Short mmCIF file of C-alpha atoms in Angstrom, two decimals:
data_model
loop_
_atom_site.label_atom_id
_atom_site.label_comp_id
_atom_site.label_asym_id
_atom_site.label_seq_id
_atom_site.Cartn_x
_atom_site.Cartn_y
_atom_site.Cartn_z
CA UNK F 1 -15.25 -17.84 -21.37
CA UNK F 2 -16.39 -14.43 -22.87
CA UNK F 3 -15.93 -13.24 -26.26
CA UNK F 4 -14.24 -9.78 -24.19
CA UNK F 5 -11.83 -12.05 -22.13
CA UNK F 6 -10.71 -13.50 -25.21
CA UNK F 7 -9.86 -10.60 -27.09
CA UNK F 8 -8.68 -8.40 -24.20
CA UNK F 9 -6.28 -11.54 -23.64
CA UNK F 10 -5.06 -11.82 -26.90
CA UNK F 11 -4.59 -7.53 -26.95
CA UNK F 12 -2.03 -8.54 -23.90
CA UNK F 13 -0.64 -11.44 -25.49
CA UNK F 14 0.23 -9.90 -28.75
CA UNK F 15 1.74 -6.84 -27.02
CA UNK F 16 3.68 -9.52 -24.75
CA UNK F 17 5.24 -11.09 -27.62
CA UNK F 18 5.82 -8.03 -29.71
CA UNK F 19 8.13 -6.82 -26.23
CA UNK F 20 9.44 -10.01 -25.75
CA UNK F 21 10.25 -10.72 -29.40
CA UNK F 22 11.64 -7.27 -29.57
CA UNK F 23 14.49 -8.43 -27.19
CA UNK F 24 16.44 -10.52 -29.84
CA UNK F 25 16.91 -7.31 -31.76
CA UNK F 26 19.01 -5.65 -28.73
CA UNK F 27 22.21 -6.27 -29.96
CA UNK F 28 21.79 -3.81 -32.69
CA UNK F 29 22.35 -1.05 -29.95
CA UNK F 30 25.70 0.04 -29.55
CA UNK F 31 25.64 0.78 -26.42
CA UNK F 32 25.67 -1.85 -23.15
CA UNK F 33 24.14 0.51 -20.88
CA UNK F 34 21.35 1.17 -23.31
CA UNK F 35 20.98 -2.23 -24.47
CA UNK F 36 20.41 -3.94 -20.68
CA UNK F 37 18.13 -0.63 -19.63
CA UNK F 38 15.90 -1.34 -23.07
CA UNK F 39 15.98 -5.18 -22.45
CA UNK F 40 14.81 -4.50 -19.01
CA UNK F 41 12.00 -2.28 -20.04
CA UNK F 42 11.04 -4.86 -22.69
CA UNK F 43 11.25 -7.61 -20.82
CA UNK F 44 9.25 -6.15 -17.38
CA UNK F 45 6.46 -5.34 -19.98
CA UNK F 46 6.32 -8.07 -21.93
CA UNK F 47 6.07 -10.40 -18.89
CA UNK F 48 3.29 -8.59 -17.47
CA UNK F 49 1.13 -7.93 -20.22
CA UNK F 50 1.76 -11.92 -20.57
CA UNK F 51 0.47 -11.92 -17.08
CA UNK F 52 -2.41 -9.65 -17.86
CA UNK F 53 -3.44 -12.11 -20.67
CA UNK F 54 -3.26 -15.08 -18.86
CA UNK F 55 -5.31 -13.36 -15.92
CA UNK F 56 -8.10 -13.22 -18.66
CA UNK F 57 -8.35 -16.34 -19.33
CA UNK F 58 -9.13 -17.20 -16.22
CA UNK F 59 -12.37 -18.17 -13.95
CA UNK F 60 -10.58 -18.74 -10.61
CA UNK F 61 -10.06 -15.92 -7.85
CA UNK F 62 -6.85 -17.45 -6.42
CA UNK F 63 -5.15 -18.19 -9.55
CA UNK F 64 -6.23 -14.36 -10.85
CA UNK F 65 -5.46 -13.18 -7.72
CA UNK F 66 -1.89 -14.75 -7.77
CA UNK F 67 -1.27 -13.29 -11.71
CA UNK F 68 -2.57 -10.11 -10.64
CA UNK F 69 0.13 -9.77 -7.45
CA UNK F 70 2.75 -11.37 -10.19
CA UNK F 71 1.89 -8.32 -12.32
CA UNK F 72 2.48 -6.07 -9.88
CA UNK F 73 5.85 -7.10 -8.57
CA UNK F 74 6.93 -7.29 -12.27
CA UNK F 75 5.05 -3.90 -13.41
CA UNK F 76 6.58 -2.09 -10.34
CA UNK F 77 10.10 -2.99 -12.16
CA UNK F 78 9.08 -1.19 -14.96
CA UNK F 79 9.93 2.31 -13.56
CA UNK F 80 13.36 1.01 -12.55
CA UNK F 81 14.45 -0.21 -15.92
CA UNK F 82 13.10 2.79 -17.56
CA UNK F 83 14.77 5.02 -15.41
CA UNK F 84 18.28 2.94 -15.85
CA UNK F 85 17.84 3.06 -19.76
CA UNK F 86 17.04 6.94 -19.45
CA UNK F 87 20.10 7.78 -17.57
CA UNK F 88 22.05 5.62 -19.93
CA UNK F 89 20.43 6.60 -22.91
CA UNK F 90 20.79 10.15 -21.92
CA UNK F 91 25.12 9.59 -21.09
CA UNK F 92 23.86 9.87 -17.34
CA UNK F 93 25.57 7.96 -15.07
CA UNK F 94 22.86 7.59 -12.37
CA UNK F 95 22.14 4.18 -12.90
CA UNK F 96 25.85 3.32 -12.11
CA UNK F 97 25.98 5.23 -8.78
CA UNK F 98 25.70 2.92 -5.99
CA UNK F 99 23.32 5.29 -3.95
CA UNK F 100 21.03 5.06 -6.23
CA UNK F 101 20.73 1.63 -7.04
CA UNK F 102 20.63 0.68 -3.39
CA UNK F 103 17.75 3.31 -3.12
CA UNK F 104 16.24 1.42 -5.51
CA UNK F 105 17.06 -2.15 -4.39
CA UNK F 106 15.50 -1.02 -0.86
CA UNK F 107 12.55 0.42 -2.40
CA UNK F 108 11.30 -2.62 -5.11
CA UNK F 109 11.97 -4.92 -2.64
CA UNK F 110 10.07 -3.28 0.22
CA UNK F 111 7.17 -2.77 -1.82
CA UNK F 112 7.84 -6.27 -3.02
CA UNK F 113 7.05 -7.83 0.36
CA UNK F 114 4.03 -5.29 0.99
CA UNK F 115 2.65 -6.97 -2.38
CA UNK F 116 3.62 -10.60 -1.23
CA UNK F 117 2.13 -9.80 2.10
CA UNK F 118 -1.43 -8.41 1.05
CA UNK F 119 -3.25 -11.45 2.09
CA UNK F 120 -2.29 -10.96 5.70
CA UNK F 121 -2.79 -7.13 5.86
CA UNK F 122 -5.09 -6.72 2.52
CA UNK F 123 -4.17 -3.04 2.80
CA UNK F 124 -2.40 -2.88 -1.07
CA UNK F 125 -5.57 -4.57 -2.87
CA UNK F 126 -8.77 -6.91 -2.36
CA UNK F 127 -10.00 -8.50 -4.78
CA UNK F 128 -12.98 -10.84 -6.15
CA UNK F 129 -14.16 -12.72 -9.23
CA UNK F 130 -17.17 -10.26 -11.09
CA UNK F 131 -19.38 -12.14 -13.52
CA UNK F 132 -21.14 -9.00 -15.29
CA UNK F 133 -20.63 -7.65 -17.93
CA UNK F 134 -17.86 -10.98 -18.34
CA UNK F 135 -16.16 -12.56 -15.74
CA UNK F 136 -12.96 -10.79 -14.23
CA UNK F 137 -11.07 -10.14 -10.98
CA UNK F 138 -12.08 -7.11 -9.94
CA UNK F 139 -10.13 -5.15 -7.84
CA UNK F 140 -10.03 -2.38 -5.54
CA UNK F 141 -7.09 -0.68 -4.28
CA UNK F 142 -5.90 0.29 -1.15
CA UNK F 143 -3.95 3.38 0.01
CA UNK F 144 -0.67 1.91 -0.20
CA UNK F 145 -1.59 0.76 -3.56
CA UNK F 146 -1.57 4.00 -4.68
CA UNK F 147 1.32 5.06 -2.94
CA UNK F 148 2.68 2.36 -4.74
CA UNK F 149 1.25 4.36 -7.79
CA UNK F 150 2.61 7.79 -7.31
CA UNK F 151 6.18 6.32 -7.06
CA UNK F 152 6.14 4.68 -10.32
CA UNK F 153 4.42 7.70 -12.39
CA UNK F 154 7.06 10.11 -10.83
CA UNK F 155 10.10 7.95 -11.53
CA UNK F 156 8.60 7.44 -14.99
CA UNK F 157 8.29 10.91 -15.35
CA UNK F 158 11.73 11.74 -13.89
CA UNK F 159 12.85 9.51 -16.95
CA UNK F 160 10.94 11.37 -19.56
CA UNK F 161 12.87 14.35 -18.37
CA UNK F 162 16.01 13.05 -18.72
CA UNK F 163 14.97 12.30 -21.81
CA UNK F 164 13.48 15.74 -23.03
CA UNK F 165 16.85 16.67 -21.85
CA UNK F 166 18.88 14.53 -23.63
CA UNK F 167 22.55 15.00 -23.92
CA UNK F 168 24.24 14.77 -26.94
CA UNK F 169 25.63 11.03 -27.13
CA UNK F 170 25.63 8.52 -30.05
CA UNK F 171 23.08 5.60 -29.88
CA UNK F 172 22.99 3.97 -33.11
CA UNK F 173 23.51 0.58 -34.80
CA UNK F 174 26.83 -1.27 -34.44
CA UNK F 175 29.37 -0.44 -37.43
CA UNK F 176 27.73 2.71 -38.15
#
């Protein structure tokens, strides 16, 4: 094990336990809706930057490989949460609408069993152990990949929209 992995993996580690030790300040939010959306994003990036920093540590192709798909399923969440704590941040209702969140439910999991699939097809990634400059998967990604990609920068953006839009609600602390 590298000096690099080691720090790179404990860059992801502290970042997954400032998200995930974020989450027990939540109930300071007022609001539900704002509260599970925040939670969500915290949680989906706190996971997979635990992921991330247990891929690191790591000298074996199939156990990277199998953090690496684990990061993606739980990084392609990320957009979805975000998006849900957007609308409800922003006194949206979006992420109530049942339209949308079967959109959604269709779309994570269809890209969930293109990620789970990859072995057979290999058209989202391929991957393989490098040893120079310090050991790491290395990975190259396929079309769908960045597909994949496009979806989740445009929903993010969508969200920072909403937000640069904001409508006049009150998010603060309870008994404020």
């Amino acid at each position: 094990m590298q000096l690099t992995n080691i720090i790179v993996a404990t860059v992801f580690f502290l970042a997954a336990v400032a998200c995930l030790g974020s989450l027990s300040r939540l109930s300071q939010l007022h609001q539900r809706d704002v509260r599970v959306g925040l939670g969500g994003v915290l949680a989906t990036v706190g996971f997979w930057s635990l992921l991330q920093a247990i891929q690191m540590l790591t000298l074996s192709e199939s156990i990277a490989t199998s953090l690496f798909t684990g990061g993606l399923i739980i990084g392609f969440a990320t957009p979805f949460v975000w998006l849900y704590f957007c609308s409800a941040y922003t006194g949206r209702t979006l992420h109530t609408e049942r339209p949308y969140i079967w959109s959604a439910v269709v779309l994570y999991t269809t890209m969930v069993v293109i990620k789970i699939t990859n072995p057979i097809h290999g058209q989202y990634f391929t991957a393989e152990m490098a040893t120079e400059p310090y050991p790491r998967l290395l990975v190259n990604q396929g079309d769908i990949y960045w597909i994949s990609f496009i979806i989740a920068y445009a929903m993010t953006a969508i969200g920072i929209f909403f937000l640069s839009r904001r409508s006049t609600i009150r998010v603060g602390r309870r008994g404020n």
